[in-house]
Amino acid sequence: MSSIATETNLDIQKIRADFPILSQKVNGKPLVYFDNAATTQKPKQVINAITQYYEGYNANIHRGLHSLAEKATTAFEATRTTFQQFINAAESEEVIFTKGTTDSINLVATAYGRKFIQPGDEILVSGMEHHSNIVPWQMLCEEKGAILKVIPVHKDGAISIDEVKELITEKTKMVSVVFASNSLGTVNPVKEIAQLAHQAGAVMMIDGAQAASHCKVDVQDLDCDFFATSGHKMYGPTGSGILYGKRAILEKMNPYQGGGEMIKDVSFKKTTYNDIPYKFEAGTPNIADIVALKAAVEYINALGKENIVRHENEITAHAHKRLAEVPGINFYGTTENKVSVVSFTLDNVHPYDAGMMLDAKGIAVRTGHHCTQPLMDHFGIEGTIRASFSVYNTKEEIDFLAESLKDIVSKFS
Amino acid sequence: MSNQSINNIQDDIIEKFSMLDGDMEMMIGYLMELGQKLPEMPESLKTEEQIVKGCQSKVWLYASEDNGKIYFQADSNTAITKGLVSLLVSILNGQTANDILDADLYFIHKINMNRFIGTQRSNGFMSMIKQFKMYAFAYKTKLENEA
């Protein structure tokens, strides 16, 4: 693929060279990876960090006195500080390591929800939530006799702040909304929603799975109480994620899981719990991947998130323009303010067929309901074809997608 | 021992697919062609009960018996899956219940179909085969009881 000119100062070909997986062929064709909303590929800086950890200083953290343990602990805690700065948390203790966004939301639903949600309380989510920001709250509601309320999604894939105002009442105790939709790309006004939630005395959680690498995230400016994200959607390893929580709230929460690390003193009579963040980090964590998560944050910082976002916006606009040429295409999620996700259906072509035929051409997209079945029901469709872009994607790749879709559609007409 | 005609049909499929040289696009194209040739299934037969469980895409399968032989009608809402089910119909249609139950469907492993039946698809495709065999078993039982 020839080098591309973008309005940003990023050298995309140089960036592509950082991602070893991108140079391979799939089904005999050069890989075009457009499934970044599911997981991004990893630069060699991240891969090397994992290798270096296992080859150089693998040890259990926080407890050992020996040199390797010390080195591993330092690296592990360095990721916490790096991530604190990345999301502008006030203190590093407000960053809790988890397996990912799903784990983070479950942590809040369990450790906050079980303690503070009462029968008749209302929990508010939006209609475009991922199952992981629906099901933990449903489980909590069932257990507590609380009520799950849903902010409706409009035709363009956006929600209305006026409707949020109407839905937040004195009964609302928790509002949990996705920053950027994985199915549609819609960016929600989470800062305004947090304000409304706080005015009503509710706690605000943001599902930032898609946002961390595509949106500016400043948890103090957003004034959210909780923010969850996954390392693997921001060039980091799978199984690494964080939960940000405000200190005051984290301190009054119950622990999540019991075990080593999360305790201060254990006796058979009574156990006292450790301070935050360790209170929520029972057991040996995923040290290698969390250590490597730092390399992912540094990778984003080195490129400059605003540069990444500019490039992604540019190619997403290009995708909307080129894909609009495909006969019988219908877009889902057409609001102005969106991340690099283009979701669509094709008249007469089932998403499964389209996905398999694109794969045969070496193009990886996601097809189906994207773990947002209620949203698909709302639009009256079984699923969509979703192309989601990252910093290493090019306009040429998008042109190839457009031409491939035209070819596929022609086979069904 | 598998029925000779079942194996002959399988061998024919293997030969045709071998000409495609493992090219995914050509395999998909050929599967879609086969799917299009599948006799139309009446809408009235496409009920919830006829849906094969475990499929990513929807597959309907209906069986009837005539003179000791089992006949299948099938459809799918996706073109590629329709092609896959049509392969099974072409092999198993008009065979006896015993022959269907005994059939060793070795063609699956010989036509480089892993991509279609691997991982996500596998449950679907394997459920389809199971459903063909369950119909055969049901008719075998019914015919034995009648005898």
PDB file of N, CA and C in Angstrom, chain A residues 60-125:
ATOM      1  N   ASN A  60       6.123 -12.290  41.805  1.00  0.00           N
ATOM      2  CA  ASN A  60       4.858 -11.800  42.361  1.00  0.00           C
ATOM      3  C   ASN A  60       5.103 -10.467  43.054  1.00  0.00           C
ATOM      4  N   ILE A  61       4.093  -9.601  42.932  1.00  0.00           N
ATOM      5  CA  ILE A  61       4.304  -8.203  43.353  1.00  0.00           C
ATOM      6  C   ILE A  61       3.866  -7.958  44.800  1.00  0.00           C
ATOM      7  N   HIS A  62       4.328  -6.856  45.321  1.00  0.00           N
ATOM      8  CA  HIS A  62       3.902  -6.292  46.603  1.00  0.00           C
ATOM      9  C   HIS A  62       4.349  -7.071  47.839  1.00  0.00           C
ATOM     10  N   ARG A  63       4.655  -8.371  47.710  1.00  0.00           N
ATOM     11  CA  ARG A  63       4.931  -9.130  48.930  1.00  0.00           C
ATOM     12  C   ARG A  63       6.397  -9.530  49.067  1.00  0.00           C
ATOM     13  N   GLY A  64       7.031  -9.821  47.925  1.00  0.00           N
ATOM     14  CA  GLY A  64       8.405 -10.322  48.005  1.00  0.00           C
ATOM     15  C   GLY A  64       9.392  -9.212  48.351  1.00  0.00           C
ATOM     16  N   LEU A  65      10.454  -9.598  48.991  1.00  0.00           N
ATOM     17  CA  LEU A  65      11.497  -8.636  49.352  1.00  0.00           C
ATOM     18  C   LEU A  65      12.621  -8.627  48.324  1.00  0.00           C
ATOM     19  N   HIS A  66      12.682  -9.698  47.551  1.00  0.00           N
ATOM     20  CA  HIS A  66      13.836  -9.855  46.672  1.00  0.00           C
ATOM     21  C   HIS A  66      13.782  -8.881  45.484  1.00  0.00           C
ATOM     22  N   SER A  67      14.890  -8.805  44.800  1.00  0.00           N
ATOM     23  CA  SER A  67      15.065  -7.783  43.771  1.00  0.00           C
ATOM     24  C   SER A  67      14.075  -7.896  42.626  1.00  0.00           C
ATOM     25  N   LEU A  68      13.821  -9.129  42.191  1.00  0.00           N
ATOM     26  CA  LEU A  68      12.880  -9.292  41.085  1.00  0.00           C
ATOM     27  C   LEU A  68      11.493  -8.807  41.483  1.00  0.00           C
ATOM     28  N   ALA A  69      11.077  -9.147  42.701  1.00  0.00           N
ATOM     29  CA  ALA A  69       9.754  -8.732  43.181  1.00  0.00           C
ATOM     30  C   ALA A  69       9.678  -7.206  43.240  1.00  0.00           C
ATOM     31  N   GLU A  70      10.759  -6.619  43.648  1.00  0.00           N
ATOM     32  CA  GLU A  70      10.824  -5.165  43.756  1.00  0.00           C
ATOM     33  C   GLU A  70      10.677  -4.523  42.372  1.00  0.00           C
ATOM     34  N   LYS A  71      11.381  -5.121  41.412  1.00  0.00           N
ATOM     35  CA  LYS A  71      11.352  -4.581  40.051  1.00  0.00           C
ATOM     36  C   LYS A  71       9.950  -4.741  39.438  1.00  0.00           C
ATOM     37  N   ALA A  72       9.354  -5.919  39.664  1.00  0.00           N
ATOM     38  CA  ALA A  72       8.006  -6.170  39.132  1.00  0.00           C
ATOM     39  C   ALA A  72       7.000  -5.224  39.773  1.00  0.00           C
ATOM     40  N   THR A  73       7.112  -5.036  41.082  1.00  0.00           N
ATOM     41  CA  THR A  73       6.188  -4.144  41.790  1.00  0.00           C
ATOM     42  C   THR A  73       6.315  -2.718  41.259  1.00  0.00           C
ATOM     43  N   THR A  74       7.541  -2.282  41.070  1.00  0.00           N
ATOM     44  CA  THR A  74       7.765  -0.923  40.580  1.00  0.00           C
ATOM     45  C   THR A  74       7.135  -0.741  39.197  1.00  0.00           C
ATOM     46  N   ALA A  75       7.330  -1.733  38.331  1.00  0.00           N
ATOM     47  CA  ALA A  75       6.765  -1.643  36.975  1.00  0.00           C
ATOM     48  C   ALA A  75       5.241  -1.648  37.015  1.00  0.00           C
ATOM     49  N   PHE A  76       4.699  -2.512  37.865  1.00  0.00           N
ATOM     50  CA  PHE A  76       3.238  -2.621  38.003  1.00  0.00           C
ATOM     51  C   PHE A  76       2.657  -1.285  38.476  1.00  0.00           C
ATOM     52  N   GLU A  77       3.269  -0.710  39.488  1.00  0.00           N
ATOM     53  CA  GLU A  77       2.760   0.550  40.039  1.00  0.00           C
ATOM     54  C   GLU A  77       3.021   1.727  39.093  1.00  0.00           C
ATOM     55  N   ALA A  78       4.055   1.581  38.252  1.00  0.00           N
ATOM     56  CA  ALA A  78       4.320   2.650  37.277  1.00  0.00           C
ATOM     57  C   ALA A  78       3.171   2.759  36.277  1.00  0.00           C
ATOM     58  N   THR A  79       2.551   1.609  35.942  1.00  0.00           N
ATOM     59  CA  THR A  79       1.388   1.657  35.043  1.00  0.00           C
ATOM     60  C   THR A  79       0.251   2.428  35.712  1.00  0.00           C
ATOM     61  N   ARG A  80       0.109   2.246  37.006  1.00  0.00           N
ATOM     62  CA  ARG A  80      -0.970   2.937  37.724  1.00  0.00           C
ATOM     63  C   ARG A  80      -0.777   4.457  37.606  1.00  0.00           C
ATOM     64  N   THR A  81       0.437   4.905  37.823  1.00  0.00           N
ATOM     65  CA  THR A  81       0.720   6.336  37.760  1.00  0.00           C
ATOM     66  C   THR A  81       0.541   6.854  36.323  1.00  0.00           C
ATOM     67  N   THR A  82       1.035   6.065  35.372  1.00  0.00           N
ATOM     68  CA  THR A  82       0.898   6.463  33.963  1.00  0.00           C
ATOM     69  C   THR A  82      -0.567   6.572  33.581  1.00  0.00           C
ATOM     70  N   PHE A  83      -1.367   5.613  34.043  1.00  0.00           N
ATOM     71  CA  PHE A  83      -2.794   5.637  33.703  1.00  0.00           C
ATOM     72  C   PHE A  83      -3.508   6.777  34.426  1.00  0.00           C
ATOM     73  N   GLN A  84      -3.085   7.042  35.634  1.00  0.00           N
ATOM     74  CA  GLN A  84      -3.659   8.166  36.390  1.00  0.00           C
ATOM     75  C   GLN A  84      -3.498   9.450  35.585  1.00  0.00           C
ATOM     76  N   GLN A  85      -2.286   9.652  35.051  1.00  0.00           N
ATOM     77  CA  GLN A  85      -2.037  10.850  34.254  1.00  0.00           C
ATOM     78  C   GLN A  85      -2.815  10.814  32.945  1.00  0.00           C
ATOM     79  N   PHE A  86      -2.921   9.625  32.373  1.00  0.00           N
ATOM     80  CA  PHE A  86      -3.604   9.449  31.081  1.00  0.00           C
ATOM     81  C   PHE A  86      -5.067   9.893  31.156  1.00  0.00           C
ATOM     82  N   ILE A  87      -5.721   9.597  32.290  1.00  0.00           N
ATOM     83  CA  ILE A  87      -7.134   9.987  32.428  1.00  0.00           C
ATOM     84  C   ILE A  87      -7.297  11.173  33.369  1.00  0.00           C
ATOM     85  N   ASN A  88      -6.177  11.726  33.793  1.00  0.00           N
ATOM     86  CA  ASN A  88      -6.139  12.855  34.719  1.00  0.00           C
ATOM     87  C   ASN A  88      -6.923  12.604  36.012  1.00  0.00           C
ATOM     88  N   ALA A  89      -6.693  11.460  36.621  1.00  0.00           N
ATOM     89  CA  ALA A  89      -7.261  11.205  37.950  1.00  0.00           C
ATOM     90  C   ALA A  89      -6.454  12.000  38.969  1.00  0.00           C
ATOM     91  N   ALA A  90      -7.107  12.374  40.081  1.00  0.00           N
ATOM     92  CA  ALA A  90      -6.432  13.205  41.068  1.00  0.00           C
ATOM     93  C   ALA A  90      -5.300  12.438  41.768  1.00  0.00           C
ATOM     94  N   GLU A  91      -5.511  11.142  41.981  1.00  0.00           N
ATOM     95  CA  GLU A  91      -4.499  10.343  42.696  1.00  0.00           C
ATOM     96  C   GLU A  91      -4.377   8.978  42.039  1.00  0.00           C
ATOM     97  N   SER A  92      -3.191   8.387  42.149  1.00  0.00           N
ATOM     98  CA  SER A  92      -3.007   7.070  41.531  1.00  0.00           C
ATOM     99  C   SER A  92      -3.810   5.996  42.265  1.00  0.00           C
ATOM    100  N   GLU A  93      -4.108   6.222  43.556  1.00  0.00           N
ATOM    101  CA  GLU A  93      -4.900   5.225  44.320  1.00  0.00           C
ATOM    102  C   GLU A  93      -6.328   5.105  43.797  1.00  0.00           C
ATOM    103  N   GLU A  94      -6.725   6.062  42.982  1.00  0.00           N
ATOM    104  CA  GLU A  94      -8.087   6.003  42.428  1.00  0.00           C
ATOM    105  C   GLU A  94      -8.148   5.119  41.172  1.00  0.00           C
ATOM    106  N   VAL A  95      -7.008   4.589  40.780  1.00  0.00           N
ATOM    107  CA  VAL A  95      -6.954   3.696  39.610  1.00  0.00           C
ATOM    108  C   VAL A  95      -6.825   2.248  40.105  1.00  0.00           C
ATOM    109  N   ILE A  96      -7.850   1.462  39.814  1.00  0.00           N
ATOM    110  CA  ILE A  96      -7.873   0.048  40.227  1.00  0.00           C
ATOM    111  C   ILE A  96      -7.674  -0.810  38.992  1.00  0.00           C
ATOM    112  N   PHE A  97      -6.792  -1.777  39.083  1.00  0.00           N
ATOM    113  CA  PHE A  97      -6.592  -2.673  37.941  1.00  0.00           C
ATOM    114  C   PHE A  97      -7.641  -3.777  37.949  1.00  0.00           C
ATOM    115  N   THR A  98      -8.195  -4.014  36.755  1.00  0.00           N
ATOM    116  CA  THR A  98      -9.207  -5.061  36.579  1.00  0.00           C
ATOM    117  C   THR A  98      -8.856  -5.861  35.324  1.00  0.00           C
ATOM    118  N   LYS A  99      -9.727  -6.810  35.000  1.00  0.00           N
ATOM    119  CA  LYS A  99      -9.522  -7.590  33.772  1.00  0.00           C
ATOM    120  C   LYS A  99      -9.936  -6.791  32.542  1.00  0.00           C
ATOM    121  N   GLY A 100     -10.784  -5.773  32.770  1.00  0.00           N
ATOM    122  CA  GLY A 100     -11.291  -4.996  31.641  1.00  0.00           C
ATOM    123  C   GLY A 100     -12.569  -4.282  32.041  1.00  0.00           C
ATOM    124  N   THR A 101     -13.217  -3.681  31.060  1.00  0.00           N
ATOM    125  CA  THR A 101     -14.419  -2.880  31.343  1.00  0.00           C
ATOM    126  C   THR A 101     -15.520  -3.712  32.004  1.00  0.00           C
ATOM    127  N   THR A 102     -15.766  -4.898  31.488  1.00  0.00           N
ATOM    128  CA  THR A 102     -16.816  -5.748  32.061  1.00  0.00           C
ATOM    129  C   THR A 102     -16.542  -6.012  33.537  1.00  0.00           C
ATOM    130  N   ASP A 103     -15.313  -6.342  33.834  1.00  0.00           N
ATOM    131  CA  ASP A 103     -14.922  -6.601  35.218  1.00  0.00           C
ATOM    132  C   ASP A 103     -15.108  -5.342  36.074  1.00  0.00           C
ATOM    133  N   SER A 104     -14.745  -4.198  35.523  1.00  0.00           N
ATOM    134  CA  SER A 104     -14.858  -2.938  36.253  1.00  0.00           C
ATOM    135  C   SER A 104     -16.315  -2.616  36.582  1.00  0.00           C
ATOM    136  N   ILE A 105     -17.200  -2.815  35.602  1.00  0.00           N
ATOM    137  CA  ILE A 105     -18.625  -2.509  35.834  1.00  0.00           C
ATOM    138  C   ILE A 105     -19.202  -3.484  36.859  1.00  0.00           C
ATOM    139  N   ASN A 106     -18.821  -4.741  36.742  1.00  0.00           N
ATOM    140  CA  ASN A 106     -19.291  -5.728  37.727  1.00  0.00           C
ATOM    141  C   ASN A 106     -18.793  -5.395  39.127  1.00  0.00           C
ATOM    142  N   LEU A 107     -17.571  -4.879  39.187  1.00  0.00           N
ATOM    143  CA  LEU A 107     -17.014  -4.483  40.487  1.00  0.00           C
ATOM    144  C   LEU A 107     -17.903  -3.413  41.130  1.00  0.00           C
ATOM    145  N   VAL A 108     -18.271  -2.405  40.330  1.00  0.00           N
ATOM    146  CA  VAL A 108     -19.096  -1.313  40.867  1.00  0.00           C
ATOM    147  C   VAL A 108     -20.493  -1.822  41.226  1.00  0.00           C
ATOM    148  N   ALA A 109     -21.085  -2.612  40.316  1.00  0.00           N
ATOM    149  CA  ALA A 109     -22.434  -3.123  40.581  1.00  0.00           C
ATOM    150  C   ALA A 109     -22.447  -3.957  41.862  1.00  0.00           C
ATOM    151  N   THR A 110     -21.355  -4.674  42.104  1.00  0.00           N
ATOM    152  CA  THR A 110     -21.290  -5.539  43.279  1.00  0.00           C
ATOM    153  C   THR A 110     -20.878  -4.753  44.531  1.00  0.00           C
ATOM    154  N   ALA A 111     -19.734  -4.087  44.454  1.00  0.00           N
ATOM    155  CA  ALA A 111     -19.159  -3.503  45.666  1.00  0.00           C
ATOM    156  C   ALA A 111     -19.829  -2.181  46.057  1.00  0.00           C
ATOM    157  N   TYR A 112     -20.317  -1.444  45.069  1.00  0.00           N
ATOM    158  CA  TYR A 112     -21.084  -0.231  45.386  1.00  0.00           C
ATOM    159  C   TYR A 112     -22.572  -0.564  45.460  1.00  0.00           C
ATOM    160  N   GLY A 113     -23.049  -1.236  44.410  1.00  0.00           N
ATOM    161  CA  GLY A 113     -24.486  -1.478  44.269  1.00  0.00           C
ATOM    162  C   GLY A 113     -25.086  -2.260  45.429  1.00  0.00           C
ATOM    163  N   ARG A 114     -24.417  -3.340  45.804  1.00  0.00           N
ATOM    164  CA  ARG A 114     -24.986  -4.182  46.868  1.00  0.00           C
ATOM    165  C   ARG A 114     -25.074  -3.434  48.189  1.00  0.00           C
ATOM    166  N   LYS A 115     -24.182  -2.477  48.370  1.00  0.00           N
ATOM    167  CA  LYS A 115     -24.183  -1.755  49.643  1.00  0.00           C
ATOM    168  C   LYS A 115     -25.167  -0.590  49.633  1.00  0.00           C
ATOM    169  N   PHE A 116     -25.272   0.094  48.495  1.00  0.00           N
ATOM    170  CA  PHE A 116     -26.002   1.364  48.509  1.00  0.00           C
ATOM    171  C   PHE A 116     -27.329   1.381  47.756  1.00  0.00           C
ATOM    172  N   ILE A 117     -27.570   0.408  46.888  1.00  0.00           N
ATOM    173  CA  ILE A 117     -28.837   0.433  46.129  1.00  0.00           C
ATOM    174  C   ILE A 117     -29.933  -0.250  46.967  1.00  0.00           C
ATOM    175  N   GLN A 118     -31.062   0.437  47.052  1.00  0.00           N
ATOM    176  CA  GLN A 118     -32.177  -0.037  47.880  1.00  0.00           C
ATOM    177  C   GLN A 118     -33.380  -0.391  46.993  1.00  0.00           C
ATOM    178  N   PRO A 119     -34.337  -1.150  47.559  1.00  0.00           N
ATOM    179  CA  PRO A 119     -35.548  -1.458  46.788  1.00  0.00           C
ATOM    180  C   PRO A 119     -36.238  -0.166  46.323  1.00  0.00           C
ATOM    181  N   GLY A 120     -36.668  -0.168  45.071  1.00  0.00           N
ATOM    182  CA  GLY A 120     -37.366   1.001  44.520  1.00  0.00           C
ATOM    183  C   GLY A 120     -36.437   2.047  43.921  1.00  0.00           C
ATOM    184  N   ASP A 121     -35.120   1.941  44.195  1.00  0.00           N
ATOM    185  CA  ASP A 121     -34.166   2.868  43.574  1.00  0.00           C
ATOM    186  C   ASP A 121     -34.147   2.645  42.067  1.00  0.00           C
ATOM    187  N   GLU A 122     -33.738   3.683  41.351  1.00  0.00           N
ATOM    188  CA  GLU A 122     -33.667   3.548  39.894  1.00  0.00           C
ATOM    189  C   GLU A 122     -32.226   3.649  39.405  1.00  0.00           C
ATOM    190  N   ILE A 123     -31.918   2.800  38.454  1.00  0.00           N
ATOM    191  CA  ILE A 123     -30.613   2.819  37.795  1.00  0.00           C
ATOM    192  C   ILE A 123     -30.876   3.163  36.334  1.00  0.00           C
ATOM    193  N   LEU A 124     -30.145   4.150  35.829  1.00  0.00           N
ATOM    194  CA  LEU A 124     -30.406   4.642  34.480  1.00  0.00           C
ATOM    195  C   LEU A 124     -29.245   4.301  33.546  1.00  0.00           C
ATOM    196  N   VAL A 125     -29.575   3.644  32.438  1.00  0.00           N
ATOM    197  CA  VAL A 125     -28.583   3.369  31.391  1.00  0.00           C
ATOM    198  C   VAL A 125     -29.161   3.896  30.075  1.00  0.00           C
TER     199      VAL A 125
END
